[in-house]
Tab-separated table of C-alpha atoms and ligand atoms in Angstrom:
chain	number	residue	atom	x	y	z
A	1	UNK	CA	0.000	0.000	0.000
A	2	UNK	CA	1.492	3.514	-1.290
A	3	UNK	CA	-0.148	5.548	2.057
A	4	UNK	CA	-1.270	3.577	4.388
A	5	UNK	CA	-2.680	6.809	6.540
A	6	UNK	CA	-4.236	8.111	3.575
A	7	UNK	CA	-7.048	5.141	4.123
A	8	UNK	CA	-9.623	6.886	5.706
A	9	UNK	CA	-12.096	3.714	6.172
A	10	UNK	CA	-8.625	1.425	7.518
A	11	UNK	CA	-8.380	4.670	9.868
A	12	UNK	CA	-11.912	4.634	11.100
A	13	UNK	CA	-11.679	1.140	11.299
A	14	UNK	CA	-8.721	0.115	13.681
A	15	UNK	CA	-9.383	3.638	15.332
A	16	UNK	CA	-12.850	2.405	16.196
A	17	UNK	CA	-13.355	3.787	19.579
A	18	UNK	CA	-13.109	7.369	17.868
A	19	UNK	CA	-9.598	8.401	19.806
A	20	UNK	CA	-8.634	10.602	16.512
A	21	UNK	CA	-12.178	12.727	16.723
A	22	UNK	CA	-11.740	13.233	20.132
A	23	UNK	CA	-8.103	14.611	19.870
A	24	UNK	CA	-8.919	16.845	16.578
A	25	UNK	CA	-11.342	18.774	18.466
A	26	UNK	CA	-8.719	19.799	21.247
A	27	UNK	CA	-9.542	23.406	20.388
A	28	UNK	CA	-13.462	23.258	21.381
A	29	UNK	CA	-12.278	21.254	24.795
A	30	UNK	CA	-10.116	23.867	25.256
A	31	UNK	CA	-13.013	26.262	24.792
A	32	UNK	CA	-15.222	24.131	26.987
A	33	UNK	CA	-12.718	23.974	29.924
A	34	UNK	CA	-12.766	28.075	30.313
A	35	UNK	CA	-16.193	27.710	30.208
A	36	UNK	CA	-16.578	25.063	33.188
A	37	UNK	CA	-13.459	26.926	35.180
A	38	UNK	CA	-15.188	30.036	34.921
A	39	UNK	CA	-18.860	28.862	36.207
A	40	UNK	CA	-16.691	27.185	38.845
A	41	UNK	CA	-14.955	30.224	40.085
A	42	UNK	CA	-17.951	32.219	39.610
A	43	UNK	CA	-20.001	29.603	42.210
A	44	UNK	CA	-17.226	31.146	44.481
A	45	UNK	CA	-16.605	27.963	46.694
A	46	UNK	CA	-13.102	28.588	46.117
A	47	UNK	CA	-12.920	32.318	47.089
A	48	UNK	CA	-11.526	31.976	50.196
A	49	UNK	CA	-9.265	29.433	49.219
A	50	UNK	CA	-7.524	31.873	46.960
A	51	UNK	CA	-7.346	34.697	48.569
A	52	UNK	CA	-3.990	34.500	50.099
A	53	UNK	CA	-0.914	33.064	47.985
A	54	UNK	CA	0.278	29.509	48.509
A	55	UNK	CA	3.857	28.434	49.566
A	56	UNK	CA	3.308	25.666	47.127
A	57	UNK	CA	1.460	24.241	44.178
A	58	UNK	CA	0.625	20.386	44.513
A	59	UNK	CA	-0.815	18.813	41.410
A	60	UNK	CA	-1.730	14.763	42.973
A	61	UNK	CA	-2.623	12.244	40.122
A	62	UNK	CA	-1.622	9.613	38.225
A	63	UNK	CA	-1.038	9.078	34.482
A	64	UNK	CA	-3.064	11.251	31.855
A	65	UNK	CA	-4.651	13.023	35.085
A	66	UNK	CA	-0.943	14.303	36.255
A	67	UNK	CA	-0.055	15.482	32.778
A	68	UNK	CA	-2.178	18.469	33.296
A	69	UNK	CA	0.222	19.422	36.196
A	70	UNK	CA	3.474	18.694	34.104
A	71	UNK	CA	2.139	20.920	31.483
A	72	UNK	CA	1.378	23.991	33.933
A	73	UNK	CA	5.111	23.458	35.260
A	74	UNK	CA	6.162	23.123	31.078
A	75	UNK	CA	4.192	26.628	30.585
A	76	UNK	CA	5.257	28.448	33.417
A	77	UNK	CA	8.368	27.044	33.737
A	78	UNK	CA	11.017	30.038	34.108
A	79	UNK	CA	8.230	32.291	35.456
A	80	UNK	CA	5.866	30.599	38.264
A	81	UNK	CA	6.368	32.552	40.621
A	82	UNK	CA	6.161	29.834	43.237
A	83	UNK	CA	6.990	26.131	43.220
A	84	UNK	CA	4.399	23.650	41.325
A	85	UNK	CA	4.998	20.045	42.108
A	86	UNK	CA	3.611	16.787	40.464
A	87	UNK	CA	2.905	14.291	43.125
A	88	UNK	CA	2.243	10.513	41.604
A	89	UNK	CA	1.349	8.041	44.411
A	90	UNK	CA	-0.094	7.260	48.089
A	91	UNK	CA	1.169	10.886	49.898
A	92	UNK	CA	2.091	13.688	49.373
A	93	UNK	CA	5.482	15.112	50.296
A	94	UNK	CA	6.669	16.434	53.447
A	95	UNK	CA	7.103	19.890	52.540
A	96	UNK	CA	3.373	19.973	51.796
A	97	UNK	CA	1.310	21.987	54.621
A	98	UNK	CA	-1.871	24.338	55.171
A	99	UNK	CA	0.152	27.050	52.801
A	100	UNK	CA	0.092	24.746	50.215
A	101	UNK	CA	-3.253	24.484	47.319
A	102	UNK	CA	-3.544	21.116	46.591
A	103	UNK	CA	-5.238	19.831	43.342
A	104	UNK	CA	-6.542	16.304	43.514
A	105	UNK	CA	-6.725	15.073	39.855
A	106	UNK	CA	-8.470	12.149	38.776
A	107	UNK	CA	-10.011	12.141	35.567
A	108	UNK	CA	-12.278	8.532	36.645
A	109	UNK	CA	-12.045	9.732	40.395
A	110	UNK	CA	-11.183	5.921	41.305
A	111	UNK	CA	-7.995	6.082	41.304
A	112	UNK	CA	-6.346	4.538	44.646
A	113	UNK	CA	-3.570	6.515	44.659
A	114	UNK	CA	-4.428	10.166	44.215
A	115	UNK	CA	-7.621	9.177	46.344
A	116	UNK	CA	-5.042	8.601	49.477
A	117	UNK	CA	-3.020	12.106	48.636
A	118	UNK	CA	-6.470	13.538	48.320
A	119	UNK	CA	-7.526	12.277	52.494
A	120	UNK	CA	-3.875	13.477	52.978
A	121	UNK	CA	-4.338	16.518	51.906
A	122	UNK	CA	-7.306	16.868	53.850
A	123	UNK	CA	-5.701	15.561	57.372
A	124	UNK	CA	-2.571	17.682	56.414
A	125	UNK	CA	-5.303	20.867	56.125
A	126	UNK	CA	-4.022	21.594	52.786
A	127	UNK	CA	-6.303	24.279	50.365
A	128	UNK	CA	-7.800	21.530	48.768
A	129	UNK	CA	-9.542	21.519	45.848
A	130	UNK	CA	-10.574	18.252	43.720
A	131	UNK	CA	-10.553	18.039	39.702
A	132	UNK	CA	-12.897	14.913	38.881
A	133	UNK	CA	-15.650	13.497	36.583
A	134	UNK	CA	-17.147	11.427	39.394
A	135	UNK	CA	-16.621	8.359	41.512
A	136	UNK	CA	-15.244	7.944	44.972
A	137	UNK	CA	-13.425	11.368	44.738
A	138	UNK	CA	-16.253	13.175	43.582
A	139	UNK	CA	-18.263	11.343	46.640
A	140	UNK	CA	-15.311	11.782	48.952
A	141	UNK	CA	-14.629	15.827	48.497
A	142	UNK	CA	-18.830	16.165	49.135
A	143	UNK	CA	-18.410	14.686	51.958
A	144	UNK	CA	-15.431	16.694	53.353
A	145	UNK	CA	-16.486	20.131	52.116
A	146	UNK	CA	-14.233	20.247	49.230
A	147	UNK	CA	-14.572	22.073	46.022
A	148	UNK	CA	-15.015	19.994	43.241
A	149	UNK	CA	-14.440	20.994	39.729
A	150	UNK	CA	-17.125	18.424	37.820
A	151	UNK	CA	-15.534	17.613	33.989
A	152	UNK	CA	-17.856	15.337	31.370
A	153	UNK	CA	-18.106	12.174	31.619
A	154	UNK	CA	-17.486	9.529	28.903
A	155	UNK	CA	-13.494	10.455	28.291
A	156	UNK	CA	-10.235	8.329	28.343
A	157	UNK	CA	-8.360	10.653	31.114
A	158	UNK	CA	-5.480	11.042	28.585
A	159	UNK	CA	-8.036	12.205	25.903
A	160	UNK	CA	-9.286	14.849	28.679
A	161	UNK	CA	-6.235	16.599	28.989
A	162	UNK	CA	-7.912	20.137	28.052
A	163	UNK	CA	-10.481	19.756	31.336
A	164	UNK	CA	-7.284	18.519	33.224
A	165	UNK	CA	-5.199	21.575	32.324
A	166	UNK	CA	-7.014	24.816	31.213
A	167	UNK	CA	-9.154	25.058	34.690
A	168	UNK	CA	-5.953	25.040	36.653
A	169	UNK	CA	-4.312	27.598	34.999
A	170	UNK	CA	-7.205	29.703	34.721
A	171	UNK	CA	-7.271	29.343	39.075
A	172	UNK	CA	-3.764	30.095	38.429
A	173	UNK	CA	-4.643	33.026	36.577
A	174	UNK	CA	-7.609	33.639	39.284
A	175	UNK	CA	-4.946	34.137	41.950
A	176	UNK	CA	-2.776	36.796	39.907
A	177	UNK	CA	-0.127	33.824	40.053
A	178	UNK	CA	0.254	34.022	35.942
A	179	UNK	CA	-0.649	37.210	33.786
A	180	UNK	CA	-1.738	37.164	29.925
A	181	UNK	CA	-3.461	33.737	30.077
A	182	UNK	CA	-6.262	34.834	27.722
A	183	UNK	CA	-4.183	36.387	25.320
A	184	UNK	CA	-1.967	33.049	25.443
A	185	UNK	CA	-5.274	31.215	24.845
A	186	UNK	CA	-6.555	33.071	21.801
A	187	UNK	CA	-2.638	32.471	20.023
A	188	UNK	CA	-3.043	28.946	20.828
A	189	UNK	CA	-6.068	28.359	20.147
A	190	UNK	CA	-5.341	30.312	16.741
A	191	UNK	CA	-2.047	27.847	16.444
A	192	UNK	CA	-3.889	24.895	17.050
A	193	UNK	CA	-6.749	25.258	14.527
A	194	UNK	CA	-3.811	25.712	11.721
A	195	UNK	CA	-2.053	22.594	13.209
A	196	UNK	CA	-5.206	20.529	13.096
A	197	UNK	CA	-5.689	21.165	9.234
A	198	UNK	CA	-2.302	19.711	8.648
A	199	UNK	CA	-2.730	16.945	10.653
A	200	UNK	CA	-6.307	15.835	9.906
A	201	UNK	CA	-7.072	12.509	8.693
A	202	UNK	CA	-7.988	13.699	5.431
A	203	UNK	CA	-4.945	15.728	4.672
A	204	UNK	CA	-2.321	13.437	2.470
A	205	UNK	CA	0.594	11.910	4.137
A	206	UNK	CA	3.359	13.706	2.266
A	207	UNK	CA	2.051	17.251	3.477
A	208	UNK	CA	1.090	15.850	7.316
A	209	UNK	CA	3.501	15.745	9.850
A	210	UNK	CA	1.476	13.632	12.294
A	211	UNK	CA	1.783	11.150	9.476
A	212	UNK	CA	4.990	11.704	8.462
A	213	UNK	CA	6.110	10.943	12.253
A	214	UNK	CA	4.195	8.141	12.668
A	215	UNK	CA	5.600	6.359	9.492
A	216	UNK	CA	8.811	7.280	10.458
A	217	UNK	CA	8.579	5.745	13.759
A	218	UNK	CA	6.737	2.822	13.230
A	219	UNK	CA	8.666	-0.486	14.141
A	220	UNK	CA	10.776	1.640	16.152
A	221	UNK	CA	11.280	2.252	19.948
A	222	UNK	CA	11.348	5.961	20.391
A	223	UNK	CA	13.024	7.858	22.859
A	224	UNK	CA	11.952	11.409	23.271
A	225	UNK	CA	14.063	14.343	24.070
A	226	UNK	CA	12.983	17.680	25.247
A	227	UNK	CA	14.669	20.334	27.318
A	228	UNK	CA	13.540	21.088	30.944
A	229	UNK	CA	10.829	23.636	29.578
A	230	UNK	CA	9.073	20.791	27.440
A	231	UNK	CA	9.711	18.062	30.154
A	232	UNK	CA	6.230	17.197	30.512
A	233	UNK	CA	5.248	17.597	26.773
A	234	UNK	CA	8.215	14.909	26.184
A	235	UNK	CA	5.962	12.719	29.020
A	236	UNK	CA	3.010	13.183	27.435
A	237	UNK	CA	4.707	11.996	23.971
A	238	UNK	CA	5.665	9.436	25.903
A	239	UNK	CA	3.073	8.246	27.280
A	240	UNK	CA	0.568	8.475	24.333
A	241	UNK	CA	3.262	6.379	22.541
A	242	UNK	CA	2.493	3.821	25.527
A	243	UNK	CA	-1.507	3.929	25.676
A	244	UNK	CA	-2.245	4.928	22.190
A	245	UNK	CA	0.315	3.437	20.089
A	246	UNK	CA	1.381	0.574	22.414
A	247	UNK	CA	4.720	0.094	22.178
A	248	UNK	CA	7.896	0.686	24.718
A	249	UNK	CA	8.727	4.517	24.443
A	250	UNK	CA	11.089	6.903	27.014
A	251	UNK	CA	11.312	10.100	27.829
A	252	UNK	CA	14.818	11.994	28.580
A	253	UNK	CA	15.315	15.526	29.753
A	254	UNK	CA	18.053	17.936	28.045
A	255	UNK	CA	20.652	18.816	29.253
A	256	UNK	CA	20.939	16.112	32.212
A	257	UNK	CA	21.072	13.691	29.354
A	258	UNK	CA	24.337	14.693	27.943
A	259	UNK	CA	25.859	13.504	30.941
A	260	UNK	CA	24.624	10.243	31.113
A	261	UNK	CA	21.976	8.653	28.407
A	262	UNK	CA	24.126	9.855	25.252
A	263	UNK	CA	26.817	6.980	26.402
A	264	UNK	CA	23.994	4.302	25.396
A	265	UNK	CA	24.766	5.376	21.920
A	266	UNK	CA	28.089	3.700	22.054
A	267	UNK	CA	26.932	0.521	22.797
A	268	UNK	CA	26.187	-2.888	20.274
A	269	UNK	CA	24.002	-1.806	16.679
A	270	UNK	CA	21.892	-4.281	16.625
A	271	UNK	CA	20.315	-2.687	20.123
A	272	UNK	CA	20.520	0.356	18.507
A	273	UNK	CA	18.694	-0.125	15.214
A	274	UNK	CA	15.331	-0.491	16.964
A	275	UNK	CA	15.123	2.905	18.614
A	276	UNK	CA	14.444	6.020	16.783
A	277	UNK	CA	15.009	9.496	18.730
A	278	UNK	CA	12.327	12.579	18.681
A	279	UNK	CA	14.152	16.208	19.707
A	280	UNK	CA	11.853	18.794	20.645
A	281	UNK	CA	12.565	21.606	19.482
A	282	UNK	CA	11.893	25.317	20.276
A	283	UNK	CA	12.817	28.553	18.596
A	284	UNK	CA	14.213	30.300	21.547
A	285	UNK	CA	16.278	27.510	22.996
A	286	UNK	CA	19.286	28.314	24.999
A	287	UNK	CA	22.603	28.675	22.530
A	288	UNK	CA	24.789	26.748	24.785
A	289	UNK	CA	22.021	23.528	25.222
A	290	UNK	CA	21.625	24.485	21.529
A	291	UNK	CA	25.102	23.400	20.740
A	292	UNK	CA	25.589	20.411	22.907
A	293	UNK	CA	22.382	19.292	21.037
A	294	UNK	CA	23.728	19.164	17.649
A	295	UNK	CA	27.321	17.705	18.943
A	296	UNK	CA	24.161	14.800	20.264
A	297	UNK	CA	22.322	14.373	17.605
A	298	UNK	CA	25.789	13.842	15.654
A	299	UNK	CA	27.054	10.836	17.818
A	300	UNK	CA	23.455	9.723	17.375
A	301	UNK	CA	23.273	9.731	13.925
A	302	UNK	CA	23.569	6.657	11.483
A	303	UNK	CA	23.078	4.658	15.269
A	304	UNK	CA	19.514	4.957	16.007
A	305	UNK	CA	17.466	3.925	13.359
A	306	UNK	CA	15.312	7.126	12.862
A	307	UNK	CA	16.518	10.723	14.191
A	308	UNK	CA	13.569	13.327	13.769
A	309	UNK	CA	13.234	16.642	14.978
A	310	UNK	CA	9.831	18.367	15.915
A	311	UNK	CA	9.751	22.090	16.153
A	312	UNK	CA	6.807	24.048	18.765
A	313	UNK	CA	4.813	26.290	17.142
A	314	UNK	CA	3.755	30.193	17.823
A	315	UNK	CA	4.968	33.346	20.027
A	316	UNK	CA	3.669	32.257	23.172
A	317	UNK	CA	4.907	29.486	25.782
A	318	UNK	CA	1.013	27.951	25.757
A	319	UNK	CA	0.986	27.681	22.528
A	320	UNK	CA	4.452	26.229	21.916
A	321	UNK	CA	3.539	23.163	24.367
A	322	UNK	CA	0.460	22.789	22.898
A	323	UNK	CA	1.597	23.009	19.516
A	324	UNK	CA	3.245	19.825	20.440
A	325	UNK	CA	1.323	18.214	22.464
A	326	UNK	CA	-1.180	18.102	19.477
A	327	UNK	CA	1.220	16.820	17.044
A	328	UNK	CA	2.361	14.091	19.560
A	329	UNK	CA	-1.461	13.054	20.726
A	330	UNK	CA	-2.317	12.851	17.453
A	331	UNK	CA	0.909	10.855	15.686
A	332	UNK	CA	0.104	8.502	18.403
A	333	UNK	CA	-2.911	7.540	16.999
A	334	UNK	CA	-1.990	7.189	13.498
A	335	UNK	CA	0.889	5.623	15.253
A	336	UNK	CA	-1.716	3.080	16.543
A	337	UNK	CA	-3.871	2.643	13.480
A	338	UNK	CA	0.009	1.728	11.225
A	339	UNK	CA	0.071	-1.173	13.941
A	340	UNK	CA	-3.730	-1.959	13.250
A	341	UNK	CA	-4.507	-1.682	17.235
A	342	UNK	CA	-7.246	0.687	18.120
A	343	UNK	CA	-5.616	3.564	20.671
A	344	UNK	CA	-8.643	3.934	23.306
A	345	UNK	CA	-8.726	0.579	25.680
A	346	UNK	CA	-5.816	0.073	28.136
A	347	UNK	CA	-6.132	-3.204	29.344
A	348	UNK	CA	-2.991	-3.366	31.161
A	349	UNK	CA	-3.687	-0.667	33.445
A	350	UNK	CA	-6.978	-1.598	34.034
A	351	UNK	CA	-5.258	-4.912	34.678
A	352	UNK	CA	-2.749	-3.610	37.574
A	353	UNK	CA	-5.393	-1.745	38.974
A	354	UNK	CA	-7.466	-4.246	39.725
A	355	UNK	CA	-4.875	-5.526	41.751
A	356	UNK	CA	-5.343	-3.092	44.683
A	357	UNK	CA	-4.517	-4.653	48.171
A	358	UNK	CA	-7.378	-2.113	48.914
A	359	UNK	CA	-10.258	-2.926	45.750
A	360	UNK	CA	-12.755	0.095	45.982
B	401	F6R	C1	-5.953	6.354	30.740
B	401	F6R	C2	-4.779	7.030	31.247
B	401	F6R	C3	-4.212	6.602	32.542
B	401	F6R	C4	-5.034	7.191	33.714
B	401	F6R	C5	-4.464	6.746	35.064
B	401	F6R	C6	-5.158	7.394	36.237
B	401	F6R	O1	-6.478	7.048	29.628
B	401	F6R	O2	-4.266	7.913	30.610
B	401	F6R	O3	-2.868	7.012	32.607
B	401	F6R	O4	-5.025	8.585	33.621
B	401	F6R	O5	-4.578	5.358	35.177
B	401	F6R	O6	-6.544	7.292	36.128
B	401	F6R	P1	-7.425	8.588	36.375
B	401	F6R	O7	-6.915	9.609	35.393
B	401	F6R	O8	-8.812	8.202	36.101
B	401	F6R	O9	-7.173	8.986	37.780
């Protein structure tokens, strides 16, 4: 077959639980989020909450539910003005107290994990608020007397990203914490239409990059790079690789990984010929990371099987780890449909969690 991707029906057809439809219409989320952030701030539950500035920023959640947190570090990273930390599993760190605002994401709300850092937020009298489509953390912050930010139903939590992301940053934004959000929003939303016609199904392969990605990558392990400012969007690629695509795929942070992962390059071919490595790229990168960078990707060159480089798009930091994000969800899923496995179930992980000690 000349282009495989070019198949709409095949496309429909191994993408049957409709993961591509869902990620094209990132931009309407996106809109959809403000709109359920702002009825929730206007309720006013949260006022008091707000009022005063936290020491800290605690994002609790697992998996596609914590990404929103590494993507408000990504976006702000360089000018939050205090710390934000991810926190993935059973408590939350010491240095969390009363100063701190603690977000208790989980898309499902039945997740065992972030439901514990939720009650330990709660006995450590942390400003608590809870980010949710139901189940027992929906149930649990009723009965405790904490705000609840209610998303739709009927999501994969990865796919929800927008709901798990915009409303914090726009309680960010609440608190005078970040400035220019909406002007941010409008570029990216702007970016992200002009994205999504490139990488729609219906545009050909040789003119989409999503495409063009996913071919290249198929059969491959990837690895992704990213400096520290697009640490969380090189997760996310990650990840999606993982639940959509299902295959092995890493994640490595620039420029810690000049000082250790490059070595792995100098080891046998016939390891290396299965991995391919994805550099994210940004326009305003530091010249010295810059640099090292290039001296990388020549030691990695003619090694890994496929080197590719993907660039972030627009002025502002929202939109440049959006940009990407979008290209990444989405090569994941034509990713996915080159392999002939539809991206949406996740049996594994339904799999471990079943496994609780603990079954709620
Ligand atoms: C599934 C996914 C997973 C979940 C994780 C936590 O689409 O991305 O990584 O996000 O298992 O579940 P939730 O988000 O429901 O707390």
């Amino acid at each position: 077959m000349e282009a495989p991707l070019d198949d709409l029906e095949r496309v429909k057809t191994v993408d049957r639980s409709g993961m591509l439809e869902v990620q094209m219409s990132m931009p309407e989320a996106l809109l959809n989020a403000r709109r359920l952030a702002e009825e929730f701030l206007e309720r006013g539950e949260v006022k008091g909450l707000l009022e005063e500035e936290p020491s800290a920023l605690v994002v609790a959640g697992m998996g596609g539910s914590a990404i929103g947190g590494e993507l408000l570090r990504d976006w702000l990273f360089g000018s939050s003005p205090i710390p934000i930390h991810v926190s993935r599993g059973y408590q939350l760190p010491s240095f969390i107290d009363e100063m701190s605002l603690v977000f208790a994401v989980s898309y499902s709300g039945n997740t065992e994990e972030t439901l514990s850092s939720f009650q330990d937020a709660v006995s450590r009298g942390c400003r608590t608020i809870a980010v949710t489509s139901g189940g027992r953390l929906g149930e649990m912050s009723a009965r405790h007397g904490v705000p609840c930010l209610r998303l739709p139903r009927g999501l994969a939590p990865r796919a929800a990203l927008p709901y798990l992301f915009l409303p914090l940053a726009l309680i960010l934004d609440e608190m005078a914490l970040v400035s220019g959000l909406e002007k941010e929003l409008e570029e990216a939303l702007r970016v992200l239409r002009g994205l999504r016609r490139e990488v729609a199904p219906e545009t050909p392969q040789a003119d989409n990059p999503a495409k063009l990605l996913a071919l290249s990558l198929s059969h491959t392990i990837p690895v992704v790079y990213a400096p520290r400012g697009y640490s969380g969007v090189a997760l996310r690629m990650k990840t999606q690789f993982n639940e959509n695509s299902k295959v092995p795929a890493y994640r490595a942070v620039l420029p810690e990984a000049f000082h250790n992962d490059v070595v792995g390059y100098e080891g046998p071919r016939e390891l290396l010929g299965s991995l391919s490595a994805v550099f994210l790229r940004d326009g305003e990168e530091d010249p010295r990371l810059r640099a090292k960078m290039d001296v990388m990707r020549g030691l990695l060159e003619g090694r890994v099987r496929v080197l590719r480089e993907v660039w972030a798009r627009g002025e502002g930091r929202l939109a440049r780890v959006l940009s990407l994000v979008f290209l990444g969800d989405v090569a994941s899923t034509y990713l996915a449909v080159l392999y002939g496995v539809d991206p949406t179930p996740v049996e594994s992980i339904s799999m471990i969690k079943g496994a609780s000690a603990n079954p709620l």
